[in-house]
């Protein structure tokens, strides 16, 4: 077996890693839309700023970014936090943004205003900046503010990714891509937390081995809520009812079996067959020839 043949699957996943990394043009498009929203709100609100604290800040979004949901905070000074409750500010943001962006909606379950701008949807929440560099954001389920350290989680993720020599970021993106190609069964943030929790103390040898390990490891956890590293008292729920849990478990189990067989084929030297098996999980993503 030639050396080039041995590297076929590895090279295929390197191609996937590069293809799902958002381009500078995509990042610029999101930032331009953020600026549009901020400029518009500036006509009605003084002394505020906006931040994109979620997957955009951690670089865990996946290309193509078109039709992606981007988290945005409209932030005020913390001394005003006792004057306003989340519901009041959410209502004001909803009414104000809907006047400029007619497709704007309010979702009570996520305490967020969803704003379509160009090819993206911004999930907008009000918040406050504290002296500790934390944010105060709407507390899930009740009309109060709660501390949220998304900056701290971003730093934690960066340290973990550095320990894994940059491979953790690529694996988070790969699993999010698998999720998108499988019908977006999981909430993206929930899936990201599953990945980092499983791989925290796991040595990443190859992308394909790590993905198979992830499928096996998360099967028992898909029905469980994950603690939010930005505030350990908050839970991140990835699935919302029994039907979603059952479908997710079936998807993960079937994906594990496919990945397990692909690993076996690779170990047997059947690299092209292994690549074909992986293509079941990443259709149109893996090249037929390297």
C-alpha atoms as an extended CHARMM CRD file, in Angstrom:
* protein
*
       290  EXT
         1         1  UNK       CA              0.0000000000        0.0000000000        0.0000000000  PROA      1               0.0000000000
         2         2  UNK       CA              1.4740000000        3.3600000000       -1.0620000000  PROA      2               0.0000000000
         3         3  UNK       CA              2.0900000000        6.2230000000        1.3170000000  PROA      3               0.0000000000
         4         4  UNK       CA             -0.3470000000        8.4040000000       -0.6260000000  PROA      4               0.0000000000
         5         5  UNK       CA             -3.0460000000        5.7680000000       -0.1940000000  PROA      5               0.0000000000
         6         6  UNK       CA             -2.4300000000        5.6290000000        3.5510000000  PROA      6               0.0000000000
         7         7  UNK       CA             -2.9900000000        9.3920000000        3.7680000000  PROA      7               0.0000000000
         8         8  UNK       CA             -6.2090000000        9.3920000000        1.7100000000  PROA      8               0.0000000000
         9         9  UNK       CA             -8.7000000000        9.5670000000        4.5850000000  PROA      9               0.0000000000
        10        10  UNK       CA             -6.5860000000       11.9580000000        6.6270000000  PROA      10              0.0000000000
        11        11  UNK       CA             -6.2460000000       14.2580000000        3.6270000000  PROA      11              0.0000000000
        12        12  UNK       CA             -9.9910000000       14.0700000000        3.0570000000  PROA      12              0.0000000000
        13        13  UNK       CA            -10.7290000000       15.3560000000        6.5440000000  PROA      13              0.0000000000
        14        14  UNK       CA             -8.1340000000       18.1070000000        6.1300000000  PROA      14              0.0000000000
        15        15  UNK       CA            -10.0900000000       19.2180000000        3.0670000000  PROA      15              0.0000000000
        16        16  UNK       CA            -13.3150000000       19.2260000000        5.1020000000  PROA      16              0.0000000000
        17        17  UNK       CA            -11.6660000000       21.2630000000        7.8700000000  PROA      17              0.0000000000
        18        18  UNK       CA            -10.6050000000       23.9360000000        5.3920000000  PROA      18              0.0000000000
        19        19  UNK       CA            -13.9110000000       24.0120000000        3.5100000000  PROA      19              0.0000000000
        20        20  UNK       CA            -16.0670000000       24.6490000000        6.6030000000  PROA      20              0.0000000000
        21        21  UNK       CA            -13.9000000000       27.4400000000        8.0090000000  PROA      21              0.0000000000
        22        22  UNK       CA            -15.7180000000       30.7360000000        7.3530000000  PROA      22              0.0000000000
        23        23  UNK       CA            -13.8770000000       33.0690000000        5.0140000000  PROA      23              0.0000000000
        24        24  UNK       CA            -12.7990000000       36.6130000000        5.7830000000  PROA      24              0.0000000000
        25        25  UNK       CA            -15.5310000000       37.7890000000        3.4170000000  PROA      25              0.0000000000
        26        26  UNK       CA            -18.1620000000       35.8840000000        5.4230000000  PROA      26              0.0000000000
        27        27  UNK       CA            -16.9160000000       37.2960000000        8.7340000000  PROA      27              0.0000000000
        28        28  UNK       CA            -16.9030000000       40.7700000000        7.2020000000  PROA      28              0.0000000000
        29        29  UNK       CA            -20.4970000000       40.3210000000        6.0200000000  PROA      29              0.0000000000
        30        30  UNK       CA            -21.6430000000       39.4760000000        9.5470000000  PROA      30              0.0000000000
        31        31  UNK       CA            -19.7740000000       42.4510000000       11.0070000000  PROA      31              0.0000000000
        32        32  UNK       CA            -21.3080000000       44.7340000000        8.3760000000  PROA      32              0.0000000000
        33        33  UNK       CA            -24.8070000000       43.5730000000        9.3330000000  PROA      33              0.0000000000
        34        34  UNK       CA            -23.9920000000       44.0930000000       13.0110000000  PROA      34              0.0000000000
        35        35  UNK       CA            -22.9340000000       47.6540000000       12.1940000000  PROA      35              0.0000000000
        36        36  UNK       CA            -26.1870000000       48.2360000000       10.2950000000  PROA      36              0.0000000000
        37        37  UNK       CA            -28.2600000000       47.2070000000       13.3070000000  PROA      37              0.0000000000
        38        38  UNK       CA            -26.1560000000       49.3110000000       15.6690000000  PROA      38              0.0000000000
        39        39  UNK       CA            -26.3720000000       52.3740000000       13.4270000000  PROA      39              0.0000000000
        40        40  UNK       CA            -30.1350000000       52.0100000000       13.1440000000  PROA      40              0.0000000000
        41        41  UNK       CA            -30.6320000000       51.5840000000       16.9060000000  PROA      41              0.0000000000
        42        42  UNK       CA            -28.3850000000       54.5930000000       17.4700000000  PROA      42              0.0000000000
        43        43  UNK       CA            -31.1620000000       56.7940000000       16.1130000000  PROA      43              0.0000000000
        44        44  UNK       CA            -33.3240000000       55.8730000000       19.1090000000  PROA      44              0.0000000000
        45        45  UNK       CA            -30.9300000000       54.7560000000       21.8590000000  PROA      45              0.0000000000
        46        46  UNK       CA            -27.9470000000       56.5580000000       23.3410000000  PROA      46              0.0000000000
        47        47  UNK       CA            -24.9430000000       55.1770000000       25.2380000000  PROA      47              0.0000000000
        48        48  UNK       CA            -24.9640000000       51.5530000000       24.1350000000  PROA      48              0.0000000000
        49        49  UNK       CA            -22.8440000000       49.1290000000       22.1740000000  PROA      49              0.0000000000
        50        50  UNK       CA            -23.3370000000       45.7400000000       20.5530000000  PROA      50              0.0000000000
        51        51  UNK       CA            -21.3480000000       42.5340000000       20.8740000000  PROA      51              0.0000000000
        52        52  UNK       CA            -21.4760000000       39.1550000000       19.1470000000  PROA      52              0.0000000000
        53        53  UNK       CA            -20.6690000000       36.9280000000       22.1430000000  PROA      53              0.0000000000
        54        54  UNK       CA            -21.5330000000       33.4740000000       20.8570000000  PROA      54              0.0000000000
        55        55  UNK       CA            -20.1130000000       31.0900000000       18.2500000000  PROA      55              0.0000000000
        56        56  UNK       CA            -19.0710000000       34.0540000000       16.0870000000  PROA      56              0.0000000000
        57        57  UNK       CA            -16.6830000000       35.2740000000       18.8000000000  PROA      57              0.0000000000
        58        58  UNK       CA            -15.2950000000       31.7510000000       19.3740000000  PROA      58              0.0000000000
        59        59  UNK       CA            -14.9410000000       31.1130000000       15.6120000000  PROA      59              0.0000000000
        60        60  UNK       CA            -17.0350000000       27.9430000000       15.9440000000  PROA      60              0.0000000000
        61        61  UNK       CA            -19.5470000000       28.9020000000       13.2600000000  PROA      61              0.0000000000
        62        62  UNK       CA            -19.3770000000       26.9060000000       10.0390000000  PROA      62              0.0000000000
        63        63  UNK       CA            -19.2390000000       27.8900000000        6.4050000000  PROA      63              0.0000000000
        64        64  UNK       CA            -21.3740000000       28.6390000000        4.5320000000  PROA      64              0.0000000000
        65        65  UNK       CA            -22.6110000000       31.2420000000        7.0240000000  PROA      65              0.0000000000
        66        66  UNK       CA            -25.6390000000       32.0340000000        4.8660000000  PROA      66              0.0000000000
        67        67  UNK       CA            -28.8900000000       31.5760000000        6.8600000000  PROA      67              0.0000000000
        68        68  UNK       CA            -26.9330000000       31.1820000000       10.1070000000  PROA      68              0.0000000000
        69        69  UNK       CA            -28.2280000000       32.5210000000       13.4210000000  PROA      69              0.0000000000
        70        70  UNK       CA            -25.8110000000       34.9980000000       15.0220000000  PROA      70              0.0000000000
        71        71  UNK       CA            -26.0490000000       35.8920000000       18.7270000000  PROA      71              0.0000000000
        72        72  UNK       CA            -26.0220000000       39.6190000000       19.4640000000  PROA      72              0.0000000000
        73        73  UNK       CA            -26.1720000000       41.5780000000       22.7180000000  PROA      73              0.0000000000
        74        74  UNK       CA            -27.3280000000       45.1980000000       22.8570000000  PROA      74              0.0000000000
        75        75  UNK       CA            -25.3930000000       46.3660000000       25.9080000000  PROA      75              0.0000000000
        76        76  UNK       CA            -25.9860000000       49.2580000000       28.3000000000  PROA      76              0.0000000000
        77        77  UNK       CA            -24.1000000000       50.4640000000       31.3750000000  PROA      77              0.0000000000
        78        78  UNK       CA            -24.7380000000       48.2710000000       34.4290000000  PROA      78              0.0000000000
        79        79  UNK       CA            -25.8890000000       51.1600000000       36.6460000000  PROA      79              0.0000000000
        80        80  UNK       CA            -29.1490000000       51.1610000000       34.6830000000  PROA      80              0.0000000000
        81        81  UNK       CA            -29.8490000000       47.4500000000       35.2500000000  PROA      81              0.0000000000
        82        82  UNK       CA            -32.0790000000       48.0880000000       38.2840000000  PROA      82              0.0000000000
        83        83  UNK       CA            -34.2870000000       50.4900000000       36.3300000000  PROA      83              0.0000000000
        84        84  UNK       CA            -35.2400000000       48.0770000000       33.5710000000  PROA      84              0.0000000000
        85        85  UNK       CA            -36.3300000000       44.4420000000       33.5390000000  PROA      85              0.0000000000
        86        86  UNK       CA            -35.6000000000       42.1820000000       30.5490000000  PROA      86              0.0000000000
        87        87  UNK       CA            -39.2180000000       42.0390000000       29.3510000000  PROA      87              0.0000000000
        88        88  UNK       CA            -39.3970000000       45.8150000000       29.0200000000  PROA      88              0.0000000000
        89        89  UNK       CA            -36.1720000000       46.1160000000       27.0380000000  PROA      89              0.0000000000
        90        90  UNK       CA            -37.0200000000       43.0960000000       24.8770000000  PROA      90              0.0000000000
        91        91  UNK       CA            -40.3530000000       44.6840000000       23.9940000000  PROA      91              0.0000000000
        92        92  UNK       CA            -38.6770000000       47.9760000000       23.0750000000  PROA      92              0.0000000000
        93        93  UNK       CA            -36.0830000000       46.2130000000       20.9360000000  PROA      93              0.0000000000
        94        94  UNK       CA            -38.7640000000       44.1350000000       19.2220000000  PROA      94              0.0000000000
        95        95  UNK       CA            -40.8950000000       47.1390000000       18.2870000000  PROA      95              0.0000000000
        96        96  UNK       CA            -37.9380000000       49.2770000000       17.2430000000  PROA      96              0.0000000000
        97        97  UNK       CA            -36.2200000000       46.6310000000       15.1170000000  PROA      97              0.0000000000
        98        98  UNK       CA            -39.4500000000       45.4320000000       13.4860000000  PROA      98              0.0000000000
        99        99  UNK       CA            -40.0130000000       48.9410000000       12.1140000000  PROA      99              0.0000000000
       100       100  UNK       CA            -36.7980000000       48.6440000000       10.0910000000  PROA      100             0.0000000000
       101       101  UNK       CA            -36.7250000000       44.8650000000        9.5730000000  PROA      101             0.0000000000
       102       102  UNK       CA            -40.3430000000       43.6780000000        8.9860000000  PROA      102             0.0000000000
       103       103  UNK       CA            -39.5010000000       39.9950000000        9.4290000000  PROA      103             0.0000000000
       104       104  UNK       CA            -38.4170000000       40.5770000000       13.0390000000  PROA      104             0.0000000000
       105       105  UNK       CA            -40.0330000000       38.2430000000       15.5890000000  PROA      105             0.0000000000
       106       106  UNK       CA            -39.9720000000       37.7620000000       19.3490000000  PROA      106             0.0000000000
       107       107  UNK       CA            -39.5170000000       34.2990000000       20.8530000000  PROA      107             0.0000000000
       108       108  UNK       CA            -40.5640000000       34.1220000000       24.4900000000  PROA      108             0.0000000000
       109       109  UNK       CA            -38.9680000000       30.6980000000       25.0300000000  PROA      109             0.0000000000
       110       110  UNK       CA            -35.4780000000       32.0440000000       24.2870000000  PROA      110             0.0000000000
       111       111  UNK       CA            -36.1560000000       35.6140000000       25.4700000000  PROA      111             0.0000000000
       112       112  UNK       CA            -34.7670000000       36.8470000000       22.1770000000  PROA      112             0.0000000000
       113       113  UNK       CA            -35.6750000000       39.0660000000       19.2510000000  PROA      113             0.0000000000
       114       114  UNK       CA            -34.8640000000       37.4640000000       15.8900000000  PROA      114             0.0000000000
       115       115  UNK       CA            -33.8740000000       39.9690000000       13.2220000000  PROA      115             0.0000000000
       116       116  UNK       CA            -33.3310000000       39.0000000000        9.5630000000  PROA      116             0.0000000000
       117       117  UNK       CA            -30.5560000000       41.0830000000        7.9970000000  PROA      117             0.0000000000
       118       118  UNK       CA            -29.3340000000       40.1900000000        4.5130000000  PROA      118             0.0000000000
       119       119  UNK       CA            -28.6590000000       36.4370000000        4.5490000000  PROA      119             0.0000000000
       120       120  UNK       CA            -28.3810000000       36.0990000000        8.3520000000  PROA      120             0.0000000000
       121       121  UNK       CA            -30.6930000000       36.0880000000       11.3530000000  PROA      121             0.0000000000
       122       122  UNK       CA            -29.4930000000       37.9020000000       14.4610000000  PROA      122             0.0000000000
       123       123  UNK       CA            -30.7310000000       36.6030000000       17.8240000000  PROA      123             0.0000000000
       124       124  UNK       CA            -30.8020000000       39.8570000000       19.7680000000  PROA      124             0.0000000000
       125       125  UNK       CA            -30.9640000000       40.2190000000       23.5460000000  PROA      125             0.0000000000
       126       126  UNK       CA            -30.5340000000       43.2670000000       25.7830000000  PROA      126             0.0000000000
       127       127  UNK       CA            -27.8360000000       43.2230000000       28.4300000000  PROA      127             0.0000000000
       128       128  UNK       CA            -25.4830000000       45.2180000000       30.6160000000  PROA      128             0.0000000000
       129       129  UNK       CA            -21.7010000000       45.3900000000       30.9450000000  PROA      129             0.0000000000
       130       130  UNK       CA            -20.3880000000       44.8760000000       34.4830000000  PROA      130             0.0000000000
       131       131  UNK       CA            -17.0860000000       46.0590000000       35.9280000000  PROA      131             0.0000000000
       132       132  UNK       CA            -15.8950000000       42.4200000000       36.0200000000  PROA      132             0.0000000000
       133       133  UNK       CA            -16.2510000000       42.1670000000       32.2090000000  PROA      133             0.0000000000
       134       134  UNK       CA            -19.2580000000       39.9070000000       32.6510000000  PROA      134             0.0000000000
       135       135  UNK       CA            -22.5760000000       40.5950000000       31.0180000000  PROA      135             0.0000000000
       136       136  UNK       CA            -26.0020000000       40.7410000000       32.6320000000  PROA      136             0.0000000000
       137       137  UNK       CA            -28.4550000000       38.9740000000       30.3220000000  PROA      137             0.0000000000
       138       138  UNK       CA            -32.1130000000       37.8830000000       30.5870000000  PROA      138             0.0000000000
       139       139  UNK       CA            -32.4550000000       34.9520000000       32.9780000000  PROA      139             0.0000000000
       140       140  UNK       CA            -34.1440000000       31.9520000000       31.3360000000  PROA      140             0.0000000000
       141       141  UNK       CA            -37.7010000000       31.5610000000       32.5720000000  PROA      141             0.0000000000
       142       142  UNK       CA            -38.0370000000       34.6370000000       34.7500000000  PROA      142             0.0000000000
       143       143  UNK       CA            -37.9440000000       38.3880000000       34.2610000000  PROA      143             0.0000000000
       144       144  UNK       CA            -34.6200000000       39.1480000000       35.9290000000  PROA      144             0.0000000000
       145       145  UNK       CA            -30.9760000000       39.6050000000       34.9970000000  PROA      145             0.0000000000
       146       146  UNK       CA            -28.2870000000       36.9600000000       35.4490000000  PROA      146             0.0000000000
       147       147  UNK       CA            -24.5000000000       37.1820000000       35.1240000000  PROA      147             0.0000000000
       148       148  UNK       CA            -23.1040000000       35.6450000000       31.9670000000  PROA      148             0.0000000000
       149       149  UNK       CA            -19.3550000000       35.2940000000       31.3800000000  PROA      149             0.0000000000
       150       150  UNK       CA            -19.1720000000       34.4960000000       27.6810000000  PROA      150             0.0000000000
       151       151  UNK       CA            -15.7500000000       36.1620000000       27.5650000000  PROA      151             0.0000000000
       152       152  UNK       CA            -14.4870000000       33.6970000000       30.1850000000  PROA      152             0.0000000000
       153       153  UNK       CA            -15.8450000000       30.7540000000       28.1980000000  PROA      153             0.0000000000
       154       154  UNK       CA            -14.1970000000       32.0940000000       25.0370000000  PROA      154             0.0000000000
       155       155  UNK       CA            -10.8470000000       32.1660000000       26.8680000000  PROA      155             0.0000000000
       156       156  UNK       CA            -11.4240000000       28.6550000000       28.2400000000  PROA      156             0.0000000000
       157       157  UNK       CA            -12.2280000000       27.3510000000       24.7670000000  PROA      157             0.0000000000
       158       158  UNK       CA             -9.1020000000       29.0060000000       23.3530000000  PROA      158             0.0000000000
       159       159  UNK       CA             -6.9220000000       27.3480000000       26.0100000000  PROA      159             0.0000000000
       160       160  UNK       CA             -8.4880000000       23.9470000000       25.3680000000  PROA      160             0.0000000000
       161       161  UNK       CA             -8.0350000000       24.3620000000       21.6260000000  PROA      161             0.0000000000
       162       162  UNK       CA             -4.3780000000       25.2950000000       22.1220000000  PROA      162             0.0000000000
       163       163  UNK       CA             -3.8230000000       22.1280000000       24.1880000000  PROA      163             0.0000000000
       164       164  UNK       CA             -5.2740000000       20.1520000000       21.2860000000  PROA      164             0.0000000000
       165       165  UNK       CA             -3.0320000000       21.9970000000       18.8000000000  PROA      165             0.0000000000
       166       166  UNK       CA             -6.0070000000       23.6280000000       17.0680000000  PROA      166             0.0000000000
       167       167  UNK       CA             -7.7980000000       20.3550000000       16.3530000000  PROA      167             0.0000000000
       168       168  UNK       CA            -10.6040000000       20.9320000000       18.8650000000  PROA      168             0.0000000000
       169       169  UNK       CA            -11.9390000000       23.9020000000       16.9010000000  PROA      169             0.0000000000
       170       170  UNK       CA            -11.9620000000       21.8750000000       13.6900000000  PROA      170             0.0000000000
       171       171  UNK       CA            -13.7850000000       19.0030000000       15.3890000000  PROA      171             0.0000000000
       172       172  UNK       CA            -16.4420000000       21.3190000000       16.7980000000  PROA      172             0.0000000000
       173       173  UNK       CA            -16.9860000000       22.6670000000       13.2960000000  PROA      173             0.0000000000
       174       174  UNK       CA            -17.0480000000       19.1520000000       11.8080000000  PROA      174             0.0000000000
       175       175  UNK       CA            -19.6840000000       17.9840000000       14.2830000000  PROA      175             0.0000000000
       176       176  UNK       CA            -21.7520000000       21.1040000000       13.6150000000  PROA      176             0.0000000000
       177       177  UNK       CA            -21.4530000000       20.3700000000        9.8890000000  PROA      177             0.0000000000
       178       178  UNK       CA            -22.6040000000       16.7780000000       10.4500000000  PROA      178             0.0000000000
       179       179  UNK       CA            -25.5290000000       18.1880000000       12.4470000000  PROA      179             0.0000000000
       180       180  UNK       CA            -26.4600000000       20.5990000000        9.6460000000  PROA      180             0.0000000000
       181       181  UNK       CA            -26.2380000000       17.8660000000        7.0080000000  PROA      181             0.0000000000
       182       182  UNK       CA            -28.3960000000       15.6190000000        9.2320000000  PROA      182             0.0000000000
       183       183  UNK       CA            -31.2070000000       18.1630000000        9.5380000000  PROA      183             0.0000000000
       184       184  UNK       CA            -30.0430000000       20.3030000000       12.4920000000  PROA      184             0.0000000000
       185       185  UNK       CA            -31.2440000000       17.8400000000       15.1170000000  PROA      185             0.0000000000
       186       186  UNK       CA            -29.1710000000       19.4950000000       17.8460000000  PROA      186             0.0000000000
       187       187  UNK       CA            -28.8980000000       23.0570000000       19.0730000000  PROA      187             0.0000000000
       188       188  UNK       CA            -25.4530000000       24.2300000000       17.9610000000  PROA      188             0.0000000000
       189       189  UNK       CA            -24.2770000000       25.4730000000       21.3600000000  PROA      189             0.0000000000
       190       190  UNK       CA            -25.4770000000       22.2770000000       23.0640000000  PROA      190             0.0000000000
       191       191  UNK       CA            -23.5480000000       20.1780000000       20.5420000000  PROA      191             0.0000000000
       192       192  UNK       CA            -20.4390000000       22.3180000000       21.0140000000  PROA      192             0.0000000000
       193       193  UNK       CA            -20.5630000000       21.7020000000       24.7690000000  PROA      193             0.0000000000
       194       194  UNK       CA            -20.9800000000       17.9590000000       24.2380000000  PROA      194             0.0000000000
       195       195  UNK       CA            -17.8750000000       17.9470000000       22.0540000000  PROA      195             0.0000000000
       196       196  UNK       CA            -15.6160000000       19.9080000000       24.4100000000  PROA      196             0.0000000000
       197       197  UNK       CA            -16.7440000000       17.9080000000       27.4450000000  PROA      197             0.0000000000
       198       198  UNK       CA            -15.9780000000       14.5890000000       25.7420000000  PROA      198             0.0000000000
       199       199  UNK       CA            -12.6440000000       15.7280000000       24.3280000000  PROA      199             0.0000000000
       200       200  UNK       CA            -11.4210000000       17.7130000000       27.3520000000  PROA      200             0.0000000000
       201       201  UNK       CA             -9.0940000000       14.9060000000       28.4660000000  PROA      201             0.0000000000
       202       202  UNK       CA             -9.0350000000       12.8720000000       25.2580000000  PROA      202             0.0000000000
       203       203  UNK       CA             -5.9520000000       12.9180000000       23.0420000000  PROA      203             0.0000000000
       204       204  UNK       CA             -6.9650000000       13.6650000000       19.4690000000  PROA      204             0.0000000000
       205       205  UNK       CA             -5.0110000000       11.3200000000       17.1940000000  PROA      205             0.0000000000
       206       206  UNK       CA             -6.9400000000       11.8150000000       13.9590000000  PROA      206             0.0000000000
       207       207  UNK       CA            -10.1390000000       13.6470000000       13.1180000000  PROA      207             0.0000000000
       208       208  UNK       CA            -11.8760000000       10.4650000000       12.0210000000  PROA      208             0.0000000000
       209       209  UNK       CA            -10.9800000000        8.5540000000       15.2050000000  PROA      209             0.0000000000
       210       210  UNK       CA            -12.0870000000       11.4830000000       17.3640000000  PROA      210             0.0000000000
       211       211  UNK       CA            -15.4270000000       11.7630000000       15.5430000000  PROA      211             0.0000000000
       212       212  UNK       CA            -16.1290000000        8.0560000000       16.0260000000  PROA      212             0.0000000000
       213       213  UNK       CA            -15.1950000000        8.4040000000       19.7030000000  PROA      213             0.0000000000
       214       214  UNK       CA            -17.5650000000       11.3740000000       20.0040000000  PROA      214             0.0000000000
       215       215  UNK       CA            -20.5080000000        9.4770000000       18.5480000000  PROA      215             0.0000000000
       216       216  UNK       CA            -19.9470000000        6.6190000000       20.9820000000  PROA      216             0.0000000000
       217       217  UNK       CA            -19.4670000000        8.9350000000       23.9710000000  PROA      217             0.0000000000
       218       218  UNK       CA            -22.3840000000       11.3270000000       23.4410000000  PROA      218             0.0000000000
       219       219  UNK       CA            -24.9880000000        8.6330000000       22.8330000000  PROA      219             0.0000000000
       220       220  UNK       CA            -25.7490000000        8.4290000000       26.5580000000  PROA      220             0.0000000000
       221       221  UNK       CA            -25.7170000000       12.2080000000       27.0120000000  PROA      221             0.0000000000
       222       222  UNK       CA            -27.9580000000       13.5280000000       24.2370000000  PROA      222             0.0000000000
       223       223  UNK       CA            -30.9820000000       13.5350000000       26.5530000000  PROA      223             0.0000000000
       224       224  UNK       CA            -29.1520000000       15.4090000000       29.3220000000  PROA      224             0.0000000000
       225       225  UNK       CA            -28.8650000000       19.1470000000       29.7830000000  PROA      225             0.0000000000
       226       226  UNK       CA            -25.3750000000       20.6260000000       29.7270000000  PROA      226             0.0000000000
       227       227  UNK       CA            -24.1310000000       23.1590000000       32.2640000000  PROA      227             0.0000000000
       228       228  UNK       CA            -23.3780000000       26.4700000000       30.5860000000  PROA      228             0.0000000000
       229       229  UNK       CA            -19.6840000000       27.2990000000       31.1750000000  PROA      229             0.0000000000
       230       230  UNK       CA            -20.5590000000       31.0010000000       31.0350000000  PROA      230             0.0000000000
       231       231  UNK       CA            -22.7220000000       30.4890000000       34.1420000000  PROA      231             0.0000000000
       232       232  UNK       CA            -22.7220000000       27.0520000000       35.7780000000  PROA      232             0.0000000000
       233       233  UNK       CA            -26.1550000000       27.6690000000       37.3330000000  PROA      233             0.0000000000
       234       234  UNK       CA            -27.6950000000       27.7550000000       33.8490000000  PROA      234             0.0000000000
       235       235  UNK       CA            -28.4840000000       24.7070000000       31.7450000000  PROA      235             0.0000000000
       236       236  UNK       CA            -28.2770000000       24.3930000000       27.9810000000  PROA      236             0.0000000000
       237       237  UNK       CA            -31.0220000000       22.1860000000       26.6000000000  PROA      237             0.0000000000
       238       238  UNK       CA            -30.3620000000       20.6450000000       23.2190000000  PROA      238             0.0000000000
       239       239  UNK       CA            -33.5710000000       18.6630000000       22.7450000000  PROA      239             0.0000000000
       240       240  UNK       CA            -37.0680000000       19.6560000000       23.7890000000  PROA      240             0.0000000000
       241       241  UNK       CA            -39.2860000000       16.5640000000       23.8640000000  PROA      241             0.0000000000
       242       242  UNK       CA            -39.2020000000       12.7700000000       23.8900000000  PROA      242             0.0000000000
       243       243  UNK       CA            -39.5870000000       12.4730000000       20.1290000000  PROA      243             0.0000000000
       244       244  UNK       CA            -36.5490000000       14.6930000000       19.5500000000  PROA      244             0.0000000000
       245       245  UNK       CA            -34.5310000000       12.6660000000       22.0670000000  PROA      245             0.0000000000
       246       246  UNK       CA            -35.4310000000        9.3560000000       20.4090000000  PROA      246             0.0000000000
       247       247  UNK       CA            -34.6520000000       10.6700000000       16.9180000000  PROA      247             0.0000000000
       248       248  UNK       CA            -31.3440000000       12.1150000000       18.1270000000  PROA      248             0.0000000000
       249       249  UNK       CA            -30.3020000000        8.8520000000       19.7630000000  PROA      249             0.0000000000
       250       250  UNK       CA            -31.1070000000        6.9270000000       16.5810000000  PROA      250             0.0000000000
       251       251  UNK       CA            -29.1180000000        9.4340000000       14.5140000000  PROA      251             0.0000000000
       252       252  UNK       CA            -26.0930000000        9.2800000000       16.8120000000  PROA      252             0.0000000000
       253       253  UNK       CA            -26.1510000000        5.4840000000       17.0400000000  PROA      253             0.0000000000
       254       254  UNK       CA            -26.4010000000        5.0630000000       13.2620000000  PROA      254             0.0000000000
       255       255  UNK       CA            -23.6420000000        7.6190000000       12.7590000000  PROA      255             0.0000000000
       256       256  UNK       CA            -21.4320000000        5.7620000000       15.2310000000  PROA      256             0.0000000000
       257       257  UNK       CA            -21.9610000000        2.4770000000       13.3780000000  PROA      257             0.0000000000
       258       258  UNK       CA            -21.0440000000        4.1290000000       10.0760000000  PROA      258             0.0000000000
       259       259  UNK       CA            -17.9400000000        5.7090000000       11.6130000000  PROA      259             0.0000000000
       260       260  UNK       CA            -16.9470000000        2.4410000000       13.2940000000  PROA      260             0.0000000000
       261       261  UNK       CA            -17.1050000000        0.6080000000        9.9670000000  PROA      261             0.0000000000
       262       262  UNK       CA            -15.1500000000        3.3890000000        8.2610000000  PROA      262             0.0000000000
       263       263  UNK       CA            -12.4070000000        3.1010000000       10.8960000000  PROA      263             0.0000000000
       264       264  UNK       CA            -12.2930000000       -0.6850000000       10.3940000000  PROA      264             0.0000000000
       265       265  UNK       CA            -11.9610000000       -0.2490000000        6.6260000000  PROA      265             0.0000000000
       266       266  UNK       CA             -9.1310000000        2.2230000000        7.1310000000  PROA      266             0.0000000000
       267       267  UNK       CA             -7.3350000000       -0.2200000000        9.4500000000  PROA      267             0.0000000000
       268       268  UNK       CA             -7.7460000000       -2.9260000000        6.7930000000  PROA      268             0.0000000000
       269       269  UNK       CA             -6.1050000000       -0.6610000000        4.2290000000  PROA      269             0.0000000000
       270       270  UNK       CA             -9.3230000000       -0.0740000000        2.2830000000  PROA      270             0.0000000000
       271       271  UNK       CA             -8.8890000000        3.6910000000        2.1970000000  PROA      271             0.0000000000
       272       272  UNK       CA            -11.2450000000        4.4890000000       -0.6750000000  PROA      272             0.0000000000
       273       273  UNK       CA            -13.9840000000        2.3540000000        0.8710000000  PROA      273             0.0000000000
       274       274  UNK       CA            -13.3950000000        4.0800000000        4.2060000000  PROA      274             0.0000000000
       275       275  UNK       CA            -13.7480000000        7.4600000000        2.5230000000  PROA      275             0.0000000000
       276       276  UNK       CA            -16.9730000000        6.2960000000        0.8740000000  PROA      276             0.0000000000
       277       277  UNK       CA            -18.3450000000        5.2800000000        4.2780000000  PROA      277             0.0000000000
       278       278  UNK       CA            -17.4520000000        8.6470000000        5.7860000000  PROA      278             0.0000000000
       279       279  UNK       CA            -19.2300000000       10.3180000000        2.8800000000  PROA      279             0.0000000000
       280       280  UNK       CA            -22.5090000000        8.9530000000        4.2870000000  PROA      280             0.0000000000
       281       281  UNK       CA            -22.0480000000       11.3210000000        7.2360000000  PROA      281             0.0000000000
       282       282  UNK       CA            -20.5120000000       14.1820000000        5.2460000000  PROA      282             0.0000000000
       283       283  UNK       CA            -22.2210000000       13.9750000000        1.8360000000  PROA      283             0.0000000000
       284       284  UNK       CA            -20.6150000000       16.0890000000       -0.8910000000  PROA      284             0.0000000000
       285       285  UNK       CA            -17.9360000000       17.2000000000        1.5910000000  PROA      285             0.0000000000
       286       286  UNK       CA            -15.2320000000       14.5470000000        1.2200000000  PROA      286             0.0000000000
       287       287  UNK       CA            -13.3780000000       14.4680000000       -2.1150000000  PROA      287             0.0000000000
       288       288  UNK       CA            -13.3880000000       11.2700000000       -4.1230000000  PROA      288             0.0000000000
       289       289  UNK       CA             -9.7570000000       11.7530000000       -5.0630000000  PROA      289             0.0000000000
       290       290  UNK       CA             -6.9830000000       13.5650000000       -3.2210000000  PROA      290             0.0000000000
